[in-house]
Tab-separated table of C-alpha atoms in Angstrom:
chain	number	residue	atom	x	y	z
A	1	UNK	CA	166.799	152.283	76.056
A	2	UNK	CA	169.023	155.890	77.095
A	3	UNK	CA	170.704	156.284	73.888
A	4	UNK	CA	173.815	159.095	73.518
A	5	UNK	CA	176.369	159.820	71.285
A	6	UNK	CA	179.773	157.711	72.993
A	7	UNK	CA	181.646	160.958	74.296
A	8	UNK	CA	179.110	161.470	75.856
A	9	UNK	CA	178.664	159.447	78.435
A	10	UNK	CA	180.844	159.659	80.798
A	11	UNK	CA	181.605	157.118	83.701
A	12	UNK	CA	184.443	158.204	85.543
A	13	UNK	CA	185.143	161.625	87.094
A	14	UNK	CA	187.411	165.010	85.589
A	15	UNK	CA	190.100	165.366	87.400
A	16	UNK	CA	193.375	167.348	85.891
A	17	UNK	CA	192.431	167.002	82.883
A	18	UNK	CA	192.361	163.462	83.048
A	19	UNK	CA	189.561	160.514	83.453
A	20	UNK	CA	189.948	159.115	86.283
A	21	UNK	CA	188.330	156.227	88.493
A	22	UNK	CA	187.948	155.142	91.788
A	23	UNK	CA	188.664	151.803	93.689
A	24	UNK	CA	184.432	151.149	93.806
A	25	UNK	CA	181.257	152.538	91.093
A	26	UNK	CA	178.246	153.334	92.290
A	27	UNK	CA	174.623	152.613	89.734
A	28	UNK	CA	172.934	155.406	88.474
A	29	UNK	CA	169.116	155.064	88.058
A	30	UNK	CA	166.365	155.550	85.556
A	31	UNK	CA	163.909	156.817	88.897
A	32	UNK	CA	160.822	156.578	86.255
A	33	UNK	CA	161.807	152.284	86.233
A	34	UNK	CA	164.266	151.939	88.462
A	35	UNK	CA	166.726	150.142	86.054
A	36	UNK	CA	170.643	150.818	86.065
A	37	UNK	CA	171.671	153.455	83.610
A	38	UNK	CA	175.117	153.309	84.063
A	39	UNK	CA	177.408	152.368	86.681
A	40	UNK	CA	179.716	155.902	87.776
A	41	UNK	CA	183.134	155.659	90.485
A	42	UNK	CA	182.734	156.420	93.488
A	43	UNK	CA	184.996	159.326	94.142
A	44	UNK	CA	186.627	159.820	97.759
A	45	UNK	CA	188.085	162.186	99.996
A	46	UNK	CA	191.002	161.269	98.131
A	47	UNK	CA	190.162	162.047	94.922
A	48	UNK	CA	188.378	166.020	96.188
A	49	UNK	CA	191.416	166.688	97.303
A	50	UNK	CA	193.324	165.560	94.428
A	51	UNK	CA	190.391	167.621	92.405
A	52	UNK	CA	191.442	170.259	94.687
A	53	UNK	CA	195.135	170.254	94.423
A	54	UNK	CA	194.253	170.458	90.524
A	55	UNK	CA	192.135	173.192	90.619
A	56	UNK	CA	194.880	175.211	92.849
A	57	UNK	CA	197.962	174.389	90.454
A	58	UNK	CA	195.449	175.492	87.097
A	59	UNK	CA	194.385	178.806	88.902
A	60	UNK	CA	197.989	180.070	88.911
A	61	UNK	CA	198.176	180.391	84.699
A	62	UNK	CA	194.078	180.411	84.688
A	63	UNK	CA	194.046	184.013	86.160
A	64	UNK	CA	196.883	185.753	84.361
A	65	UNK	CA	194.756	184.883	81.264
A	66	UNK	CA	192.678	187.445	79.907
A	67	UNK	CA	189.421	188.338	80.153
A	68	UNK	CA	188.913	188.206	76.773
A	69	UNK	CA	190.130	184.078	76.044
A	70	UNK	CA	188.140	183.136	79.101
A	71	UNK	CA	185.271	184.571	77.318
A	72	UNK	CA	186.709	182.396	74.224
A	73	UNK	CA	186.531	179.777	75.684
A	74	UNK	CA	183.511	179.987	77.597
A	75	UNK	CA	181.591	181.026	74.333
A	76	UNK	CA	182.669	177.984	72.854
A	77	UNK	CA	181.622	175.406	75.200
A	78	UNK	CA	178.012	177.317	74.889
A	79	UNK	CA	178.525	176.324	71.310
A	80	UNK	CA	179.351	172.830	71.833
A	81	UNK	CA	176.645	172.941	74.409
A	82	UNK	CA	174.177	174.170	71.975
A	83	UNK	CA	175.418	171.262	68.713
A	84	UNK	CA	174.906	168.507	71.345
A	85	UNK	CA	171.836	169.650	73.100
A	86	UNK	CA	169.724	166.198	72.345
A	87	UNK	CA	172.343	163.995	73.946
A	88	UNK	CA	172.643	165.905	76.456
A	89	UNK	CA	168.643	166.262	77.172
A	90	UNK	CA	168.842	162.240	77.241
A	91	UNK	CA	170.704	162.408	80.095
A	92	UNK	CA	168.779	164.662	81.934
A	93	UNK	CA	165.631	163.033	80.969
A	94	UNK	CA	167.097	159.680	82.031
A	95	UNK	CA	168.634	160.146	85.315
A	96	UNK	CA	166.142	163.046	86.443
A	97	UNK	CA	163.227	161.827	85.130
A	98	UNK	CA	162.013	165.138	83.726
A	99	UNK	CA	160.497	165.200	80.418
A	100	UNK	CA	162.316	165.894	76.971
A	101	UNK	CA	160.586	168.919	76.695
A	102	UNK	CA	161.841	170.226	79.395
A	103	UNK	CA	165.043	168.704	79.679
A	104	UNK	CA	165.940	170.545	75.898
A	105	UNK	CA	164.300	173.900	78.120
A	106	UNK	CA	167.366	172.710	80.501
A	107	UNK	CA	169.798	172.740	77.814
A	108	UNK	CA	169.233	175.876	76.453
A	109	UNK	CA	169.427	176.833	80.175
A	110	UNK	CA	172.569	175.800	80.951
A	111	UNK	CA	174.077	177.063	77.490
A	112	UNK	CA	172.484	180.427	78.416
A	113	UNK	CA	174.892	180.679	81.897
A	114	UNK	CA	177.884	180.114	79.727
A	115	UNK	CA	177.017	182.755	77.035
A	116	UNK	CA	176.292	184.578	79.472
A	117	UNK	CA	179.210	185.253	81.823
A	118	UNK	CA	180.877	184.663	78.037
A	119	UNK	CA	180.255	188.174	77.336
A	120	UNK	CA	180.706	189.117	81.631
A	121	UNK	CA	183.469	187.962	81.759
A	122	UNK	CA	184.850	191.582	80.100
A	123	UNK	CA	183.167	193.399	81.812
A	124	UNK	CA	184.648	192.985	85.302
A	125	UNK	CA	185.504	196.625	85.892
A	126	UNK	CA	187.679	197.761	88.599
A	127	UNK	CA	186.943	202.103	90.023
A	128	UNK	CA	189.686	204.956	90.107
A	129	UNK	CA	188.657	207.309	93.083
A	130	UNK	CA	189.221	210.991	93.864
A	131	UNK	CA	191.929	210.885	95.979
A	132	UNK	CA	191.670	213.019	99.484
A	133	UNK	CA	195.505	214.030	99.218
A	134	UNK	CA	197.064	215.537	95.430
A	135	UNK	CA	200.495	212.306	96.686
A	136	UNK	CA	197.873	209.721	96.101
A	137	UNK	CA	195.857	207.848	93.623
A	138	UNK	CA	193.367	205.380	95.268
A	139	UNK	CA	192.534	202.011	93.104
A	140	UNK	CA	190.358	199.339	93.611
A	141	UNK	CA	190.907	196.256	91.553
A	142	UNK	CA	188.866	192.850	91.234
A	143	UNK	CA	190.238	189.960	91.211
A	144	UNK	CA	189.669	185.997	90.901
A	145	UNK	CA	188.643	184.623	94.865
A	146	UNK	CA	191.131	181.405	93.935
A	147	UNK	CA	189.491	177.573	94.108
A	148	UNK	CA	185.822	177.990	94.066
A	149	UNK	CA	183.892	174.277	94.991
A	150	UNK	CA	180.290	173.999	93.237
A	151	UNK	CA	177.842	170.987	94.800
A	152	UNK	CA	175.132	170.568	92.889
A	153	UNK	CA	171.843	169.178	93.341
A	154	UNK	CA	170.138	166.985	91.244
A	155	UNK	CA	166.478	168.823	90.004
A	156	UNK	CA	169.069	170.791	87.331
A	157	UNK	CA	172.159	168.279	86.768
A	158	UNK	CA	173.210	170.699	84.070
A	159	UNK	CA	172.102	174.172	84.919
A	160	UNK	CA	173.212	174.394	88.109
A	161	UNK	CA	176.724	173.448	87.589
A	162	UNK	CA	176.945	176.093	84.075
A	163	UNK	CA	174.964	179.078	86.658
A	164	UNK	CA	177.744	178.733	89.015
A	165	UNK	CA	180.733	177.774	86.655
A	166	UNK	CA	180.414	179.968	84.506
A	167	UNK	CA	180.455	182.821	86.456
A	168	UNK	CA	183.605	181.670	88.531
A	169	UNK	CA	186.018	181.001	85.031
A	170	UNK	CA	184.796	184.246	83.994
A	171	UNK	CA	186.430	185.629	87.141
A	172	UNK	CA	189.089	183.871	87.010
A	173	UNK	CA	188.728	181.011	89.324
A	174	UNK	CA	188.945	177.456	88.790
A	175	UNK	CA	186.537	175.019	90.118
A	176	UNK	CA	185.951	171.514	91.874
A	177	UNK	CA	181.953	170.184	91.394
A	178	UNK	CA	180.270	167.493	93.622
A	179	UNK	CA	177.177	166.959	91.411
A	180	UNK	CA	174.418	165.398	93.306
A	181	UNK	CA	174.930	161.305	93.510
A	182	UNK	CA	171.583	160.447	91.681
A	183	UNK	CA	172.456	162.845	88.824
A	184	UNK	CA	176.210	162.813	87.935
A	185	UNK	CA	176.500	161.913	84.159
A	186	UNK	CA	175.582	164.915	83.119
A	187	UNK	CA	178.155	166.900	84.967
A	188	UNK	CA	180.545	164.513	83.307
A	189	UNK	CA	179.308	165.384	79.690
A	190	UNK	CA	179.896	168.393	80.710
A	191	UNK	CA	183.784	168.295	81.627
A	192	UNK	CA	183.673	166.006	78.241
A	193	UNK	CA	182.051	169.332	75.888
A	194	UNK	CA	184.794	171.668	78.728
A	195	UNK	CA	187.470	169.692	77.383
A	196	UNK	CA	186.866	169.663	73.481
A	197	UNK	CA	186.381	173.355	73.872
A	198	UNK	CA	189.493	173.649	74.930
A	199	UNK	CA	189.801	174.819	78.848
A	200	UNK	CA	193.135	173.563	80.309
A	201	UNK	CA	193.396	171.354	82.714
A	202	UNK	CA	192.305	171.180	86.061
A	203	UNK	CA	189.911	174.611	85.851
A	204	UNK	CA	186.729	172.046	85.357
A	205	UNK	CA	187.307	169.351	87.391
A	206	UNK	CA	184.214	166.786	88.582
A	207	UNK	CA	184.561	164.523	91.461
A	208	UNK	CA	181.092	162.330	91.355
A	209	UNK	CA	180.591	160.019	94.542
A	210	UNK	CA	177.714	158.141	96.024
A	211	UNK	CA	175.435	158.681	98.715
A	212	UNK	CA	177.392	157.529	101.380
A	213	UNK	CA	181.047	159.007	99.947
A	214	UNK	CA	179.053	162.691	100.776
A	215	UNK	CA	179.445	163.510	103.528
A	216	UNK	CA	183.545	162.697	103.171
A	217	UNK	CA	183.980	164.657	100.253
A	218	UNK	CA	181.769	167.208	100.903
A	219	UNK	CA	184.412	167.913	104.341
A	220	UNK	CA	187.674	168.162	101.938
A	221	UNK	CA	185.594	170.509	99.912
A	222	UNK	CA	184.273	172.848	102.488
A	223	UNK	CA	187.435	172.538	104.808
A	224	UNK	CA	190.510	172.801	102.331
A	225	UNK	CA	192.674	175.611	102.894
A	226	UNK	CA	193.271	175.934	99.054
A	227	UNK	CA	189.187	176.299	98.809
A	228	UNK	CA	188.617	180.478	98.246
A	229	UNK	CA	184.887	179.775	98.570
A	230	UNK	CA	181.970	177.243	98.177
A	231	UNK	CA	178.737	177.535	96.123
A	232	UNK	CA	176.305	174.862	97.325
A	233	UNK	CA	172.534	174.659	96.247
A	234	UNK	CA	170.281	172.288	97.711
A	235	UNK	CA	168.780	171.797	101.040
A	236	UNK	CA	168.643	174.595	103.861
A	237	UNK	CA	170.034	171.281	106.722
A	238	UNK	CA	172.122	170.682	104.103
A	239	UNK	CA	173.851	173.972	103.298
A	240	UNK	CA	173.956	174.641	107.231
A	241	UNK	CA	175.992	171.625	107.180
A	242	UNK	CA	178.535	172.897	104.631
A	243	UNK	CA	178.241	176.919	106.054
A	244	UNK	CA	179.562	176.226	109.444
A	245	UNK	CA	182.630	173.432	107.365
A	246	UNK	CA	183.173	176.555	105.412
A	247	UNK	CA	183.501	179.264	108.642
A	248	UNK	CA	186.912	177.136	110.368
A	249	UNK	CA	189.080	178.712	107.342
A	250	UNK	CA	186.654	181.270	106.557
A	251	UNK	CA	185.582	180.624	103.087
A	252	UNK	CA	183.425	182.655	100.623
A	253	UNK	CA	179.746	181.238	100.517
A	254	UNK	CA	177.034	181.512	98.139
A	255	UNK	CA	174.282	179.207	99.644
A	256	UNK	CA	170.701	178.882	97.313
A	257	UNK	CA	168.673	177.122	99.582
A	258	UNK	CA	165.229	175.644	99.998
A	259	UNK	CA	162.225	177.472	99.534
A	260	UNK	CA	158.052	177.989	100.320
A	261	UNK	CA	156.966	179.802	98.077
A	262	UNK	CA	153.909	181.462	98.333
A	263	UNK	CA	151.694	182.244	94.747
A	264	UNK	CA	148.590	184.810	96.258
A	265	UNK	CA	145.802	185.371	93.050
A	266	UNK	CA	143.815	188.322	94.269
A	267	UNK	CA	140.070	189.330	93.200
A	268	UNK	CA	141.154	191.751	90.816
A	269	UNK	CA	143.439	188.749	89.055
A	270	UNK	CA	142.863	187.188	85.456
A	271	UNK	CA	141.727	184.460	86.889
A	272	UNK	CA	142.656	182.086	83.410
A	273	UNK	CA	146.507	183.887	83.444
A	274	UNK	CA	146.299	183.206	87.283
A	275	UNK	CA	145.340	179.356	86.649
A	276	UNK	CA	148.006	179.284	83.986
A	277	UNK	CA	150.489	180.738	85.871
A	278	UNK	CA	150.258	178.171	88.559
A	279	UNK	CA	150.211	175.242	85.983
A	280	UNK	CA	153.758	176.494	84.974
A	281	UNK	CA	154.639	177.348	88.168
A	282	UNK	CA	153.374	173.630	89.924
A	283	UNK	CA	153.664	171.197	87.887
A	284	UNK	CA	157.492	171.795	85.875
A	285	UNK	CA	159.621	168.582	86.695
A	286	UNK	CA	156.377	167.712	88.611
A	287	UNK	CA	156.479	169.998	91.626
A	288	UNK	CA	160.314	169.859	92.029
A	289	UNK	CA	161.907	173.080	91.448
A	290	UNK	CA	163.475	175.565	94.351
A	291	UNK	CA	161.493	178.248	93.188
A	292	UNK	CA	157.925	175.880	92.349
A	293	UNK	CA	154.596	177.788	93.857
A	294	UNK	CA	154.227	175.607	97.116
A	295	UNK	CA	151.648	177.503	99.032
A	296	UNK	CA	148.727	178.536	97.133
A	297	UNK	CA	146.642	181.659	98.897
A	298	UNK	CA	143.224	182.577	96.741
A	299	UNK	CA	140.648	185.720	97.674
A	300	UNK	CA	137.220	184.526	98.948
A	301	UNK	CA	135.974	186.552	95.450
A	302	UNK	CA	137.267	184.266	92.950
A	303	UNK	CA	137.976	181.416	94.910
A	304	UNK	CA	135.704	178.613	93.438
A	305	UNK	CA	136.009	180.204	90.476
A	306	UNK	CA	140.202	179.699	90.095
A	307	UNK	CA	139.765	176.686	91.737
A	308	UNK	CA	136.827	174.794	88.725
A	309	UNK	CA	139.579	176.355	86.171
A	310	UNK	CA	142.340	175.329	87.745
A	311	UNK	CA	140.734	171.213	87.626
A	312	UNK	CA	140.399	171.276	84.121
A	313	UNK	CA	143.843	172.640	83.352
A	314	UNK	CA	144.372	169.735	85.311
A	315	UNK	CA	142.817	166.888	83.587
A	316	UNK	CA	142.823	168.779	80.137
A	317	UNK	CA	147.130	169.154	80.494
A	318	UNK	CA	148.728	166.932	82.187
A	319	UNK	CA	149.848	163.291	81.498
A	320	UNK	CA	152.155	160.997	83.670
A	321	UNK	CA	154.767	158.959	82.012
A	322	UNK	CA	158.528	158.011	81.112
A	323	UNK	CA	159.861	161.613	80.299
A	324	UNK	CA	160.825	160.318	76.609
A	325	UNK	CA	157.611	159.530	75.798
A	326	UNK	CA	156.387	162.303	74.088
A	327	UNK	CA	153.254	163.402	75.832
A	328	UNK	CA	154.231	163.145	79.089
A	329	UNK	CA	154.618	166.590	81.208
A	330	UNK	CA	154.593	164.764	84.532
A	331	UNK	CA	158.006	162.302	84.633
A	332	UNK	CA	158.237	160.785	88.331
A	333	UNK	CA	160.072	162.299	91.749
A	334	UNK	CA	163.530	161.573	92.077
A	335	UNK	CA	163.051	158.956	94.201
A	336	UNK	CA	160.459	156.496	95.879
A	337	UNK	CA	161.641	159.089	99.738
A	338	UNK	CA	160.334	161.216	97.853
A	339	UNK	CA	157.194	160.239	96.995
A	340	UNK	CA	156.511	159.124	100.399
A	341	UNK	CA	156.898	162.984	101.616
A	342	UNK	CA	154.075	163.971	98.810
A	343	UNK	CA	152.178	161.013	100.255
A	344	UNK	CA	152.769	162.292	104.023
A	345	UNK	CA	151.947	165.856	103.484
A	346	UNK	CA	148.468	165.042	101.826
A	347	UNK	CA	147.667	162.173	104.602
A	348	UNK	CA	148.497	165.036	107.097
A	349	UNK	CA	146.385	166.877	104.851
A	350	UNK	CA	143.614	165.063	105.023
A	351	UNK	CA	143.117	164.515	108.357
A	352	UNK	CA	143.175	168.155	109.625
A	353	UNK	CA	140.137	168.677	107.047
A	354	UNK	CA	141.528	169.227	103.669
A	355	UNK	CA	139.829	168.237	101.156
A	356	UNK	CA	141.269	165.589	97.898
A	357	UNK	CA	139.814	167.899	94.459
A	358	UNK	CA	141.983	165.723	92.761
A	359	UNK	CA	144.672	163.049	92.006
A	360	UNK	CA	146.220	161.992	96.169
A	361	UNK	CA	147.836	158.974	95.762
A	362	UNK	CA	150.457	156.980	94.685
A	363	UNK	CA	151.496	155.128	90.979
A	364	UNK	CA	153.773	152.874	90.733
A	365	UNK	CA	157.619	153.141	91.796
A	366	UNK	CA	158.384	157.173	92.916
A	367	UNK	CA	155.424	158.534	90.449
A	368	UNK	CA	152.882	160.563	91.972
A	369	UNK	CA	149.303	161.769	91.335
A	370	UNK	CA	149.295	165.646	90.393
A	371	UNK	CA	147.013	166.349	93.749
A	372	UNK	CA	144.761	169.140	94.226
A	373	UNK	CA	143.644	170.394	98.032
A	374	UNK	CA	140.158	172.854	99.394
A	375	UNK	CA	139.693	173.478	102.784
A	376	UNK	CA	143.349	173.898	103.518
A	377	UNK	CA	144.413	175.550	106.515
A	378	UNK	CA	148.510	177.325	108.147
A	379	UNK	CA	148.738	174.406	110.833
A	380	UNK	CA	148.549	171.547	107.940
A	381	UNK	CA	152.320	170.476	106.827
A	382	UNK	CA	152.801	170.965	103.443
A	383	UNK	CA	152.097	174.555	104.787
A	384	UNK	CA	155.099	174.456	106.804
A	385	UNK	CA	157.453	172.468	104.761
A	386	UNK	CA	158.329	172.810	101.122
A	387	UNK	CA	157.076	169.835	99.064
A	388	UNK	CA	159.346	169.069	95.585
A	389	UNK	CA	156.387	167.246	94.025
A	390	UNK	CA	153.334	167.381	92.129
A	391	UNK	CA	150.928	169.001	95.570
A	392	UNK	CA	148.943	171.886	95.199
A	393	UNK	CA	147.373	172.974	98.910
A	394	UNK	CA	144.913	176.402	98.174
A	395	UNK	CA	144.413	178.173	101.328
A	396	UNK	CA	140.959	180.683	101.022
A	397	UNK	CA	141.756	184.195	101.614
A	398	UNK	CA	139.922	187.836	102.743
A	399	UNK	CA	141.854	190.707	103.401
A	400	UNK	CA	145.302	191.533	101.306
A	401	UNK	CA	146.924	191.752	104.993
A	402	UNK	CA	146.079	188.456	106.145
A	403	UNK	CA	147.751	186.868	102.749
A	404	UNK	CA	150.094	188.658	103.307
A	405	UNK	CA	150.591	187.581	107.102
A	406	UNK	CA	150.420	183.977	105.839
A	407	UNK	CA	152.820	184.041	102.644
A	408	UNK	CA	155.355	186.091	105.484
A	409	UNK	CA	155.138	183.570	108.460
A	410	UNK	CA	158.398	181.497	107.372
A	411	UNK	CA	161.876	180.816	107.534
A	412	UNK	CA	162.926	181.129	104.218
A	413	UNK	CA	162.203	182.989	101.450
A	414	UNK	CA	163.080	182.544	97.897
A	415	UNK	CA	160.772	183.587	95.719
A	416	UNK	CA	156.878	184.690	95.291
A	417	UNK	CA	154.457	184.936	93.363
A	418	UNK	CA	151.135	187.639	92.720
A	419	UNK	CA	148.474	188.191	90.731
A	420	UNK	CA	146.165	191.075	90.559
A	421	UNK	CA	145.403	194.369	87.950
A	422	UNK	CA	145.244	196.525	90.432
A	423	UNK	CA	149.155	199.001	90.523
A	424	UNK	CA	149.011	200.334	93.836
A	425	UNK	CA	148.006	196.590	95.207
A	426	UNK	CA	150.780	194.843	93.032
A	427	UNK	CA	153.303	197.568	94.577
A	428	UNK	CA	152.673	197.112	98.648
A	429	UNK	CA	152.787	193.367	98.287
A	430	UNK	CA	155.718	193.049	96.019
A	431	UNK	CA	157.421	195.512	98.260
A	432	UNK	CA	155.829	193.674	101.236
A	433	UNK	CA	157.091	190.365	100.398
A	434	UNK	CA	159.649	188.405	101.993
A	435	UNK	CA	161.272	187.120	98.929
A	436	UNK	CA	164.475	187.786	97.459
A	437	UNK	CA	162.268	186.673	93.614
A	438	UNK	CA	159.166	188.000	92.336
A	439	UNK	CA	156.651	187.135	89.904
A	440	UNK	CA	154.143	189.542	89.448
A	441	UNK	CA	151.559	187.850	86.771
A	442	UNK	CA	153.857	185.109	85.792
A	443	UNK	CA	154.813	181.970	86.836
A	444	UNK	CA	158.171	181.138	85.061
A	445	UNK	CA	161.315	183.562	86.131
A	446	UNK	CA	164.503	182.255	85.257
A	447	UNK	CA	166.909	183.958	83.184
A	448	UNK	CA	170.267	184.274	82.898
A	449	UNK	CA	170.245	188.280	82.718
A	450	UNK	CA	168.027	188.255	86.259
A	451	UNK	CA	169.314	187.874	89.917
A	452	UNK	CA	168.340	184.185	91.458
A	453	UNK	CA	168.403	184.146	95.557
A	454	UNK	CA	166.891	184.161	98.478
A	455	UNK	CA	166.261	186.140	101.713
A	456	UNK	CA	165.828	184.281	105.570
A	457	UNK	CA	167.037	181.090	105.557
A	458	UNK	CA	167.154	180.817	102.162
A	459	UNK	CA	169.864	181.933	101.320
A	460	UNK	CA	173.337	184.077	100.920
A	461	UNK	CA	174.030	185.274	97.515
A	462	UNK	CA	172.845	185.229	94.299
A	463	UNK	CA	173.748	183.733	91.119
A	464	UNK	CA	172.767	185.154	87.289
A	465	UNK	CA	172.698	188.357	86.090
A	466	UNK	CA	175.627	191.110	86.737
A	467	UNK	CA	175.648	190.418	90.584
A	468	UNK	CA	176.643	186.811	89.923
A	469	UNK	CA	180.515	187.262	89.138
A	470	UNK	CA	180.716	189.100	91.677
A	471	UNK	CA	180.588	186.168	93.967
A	472	UNK	CA	183.800	185.130	92.528
A	473	UNK	CA	185.800	188.174	92.941
A	474	UNK	CA	187.287	190.353	95.564
A	475	UNK	CA	188.185	193.859	95.608
A	476	UNK	CA	191.710	194.717	95.970
A	477	UNK	CA	192.434	198.547	97.342
A	478	UNK	CA	195.936	199.951	96.511
A	479	UNK	CA	196.556	203.133	97.538
A	480	UNK	CA	199.421	204.030	95.075
A	481	UNK	CA	201.006	207.363	97.001
A	482	UNK	CA	204.975	209.357	96.977
A	483	UNK	CA	203.312	211.023	93.919
A	484	UNK	CA	204.394	214.277	92.475
A	485	UNK	CA	201.371	216.746	92.292
């Protein structure tokens, strides 16, 4: 049973510093059991518009705060996330299904963005540029863009919000957050703690809504002329729709879209490290991460040894169960549709000659056995579309050129991984991979200090790092003339 301290379990929307009810509610389900854990206000376009108006009004005073004042408030919010990490992690486990150990890690990660951007807030520097004329000075100022619409996914229901909102608030923007319909409780808990931290009314707004109301709410957030910027994490298909809507009013947009990460293991690799990296990258959150390895390419010289060690590691380390049980490493998928997609990819692969070495079966509800496939070929569905589940398909390759050709034959490019101990090869491959993020001999990459973003149809712009805040800033050129030399 979900047991968290009362103020953190919020079920209403949060607009202009007030908790607001909508005309109806929608259920939030525990994906492990299918049971209802809460009913949340089902906000519609009217509430979304109220939130945009509140954010616009608050922007005029928030942007006047000094960078230091904004920094102190973000730091207070960070401290509160850290203080309440157990309860916040429980919310993540019950609404998204991920194991408690991973939920606790997410809260640490989530809080780290507030800490990072509290520090970056004071480092938004403009420029004074040498002028070609003696009677004028050239100044480049950085100013906040305005109201930002923040649309986030269910797989990291806390961190995907703070990664965007930390940067936005640090820059002096105000925000309206629309959390995923599967996981609104984490967003509302963040709002409760933002209020406790003293973040002013209207600066941080949350409009939860059901799947049915999402298109109408999304339309307000992407078309309202008072919104200056949208930041979205989710599927490439949805991202394209939002970009089309944002185009009419020429909004700034950051898009973190789908991935299809290749994981290449060369003959020179340390096989034990490659297996450990494959386990960490593939099975975190049951394979439901944007940077999760999707296609495994293993060179023929070490292929059999890798497969044998990987199979043993899967047997030894993976335990399927409810995320609240201490030994669980693999929770459920987010819903039954997600499990059906994995089953479809497995049966398609088998029909085209793949061999199931481990797992392969769907369990109760939205649980799926961790699955290892051998004899995989590039014509299989699992090699063409992102899985978002615990499926590990392995292709055997012979040459580096062949591996790169397979890895780059995709219209998306978020993350890629390679394992090798040949330094020249590492340089060639990391430069040749058409992705925004590369892990060399490393399966876990995400940290607030580093940028996060993709190329091709994996998105626009980036998050985290010193670059993440620039997405919420406009550069203004001031030509200061009429000066006496």
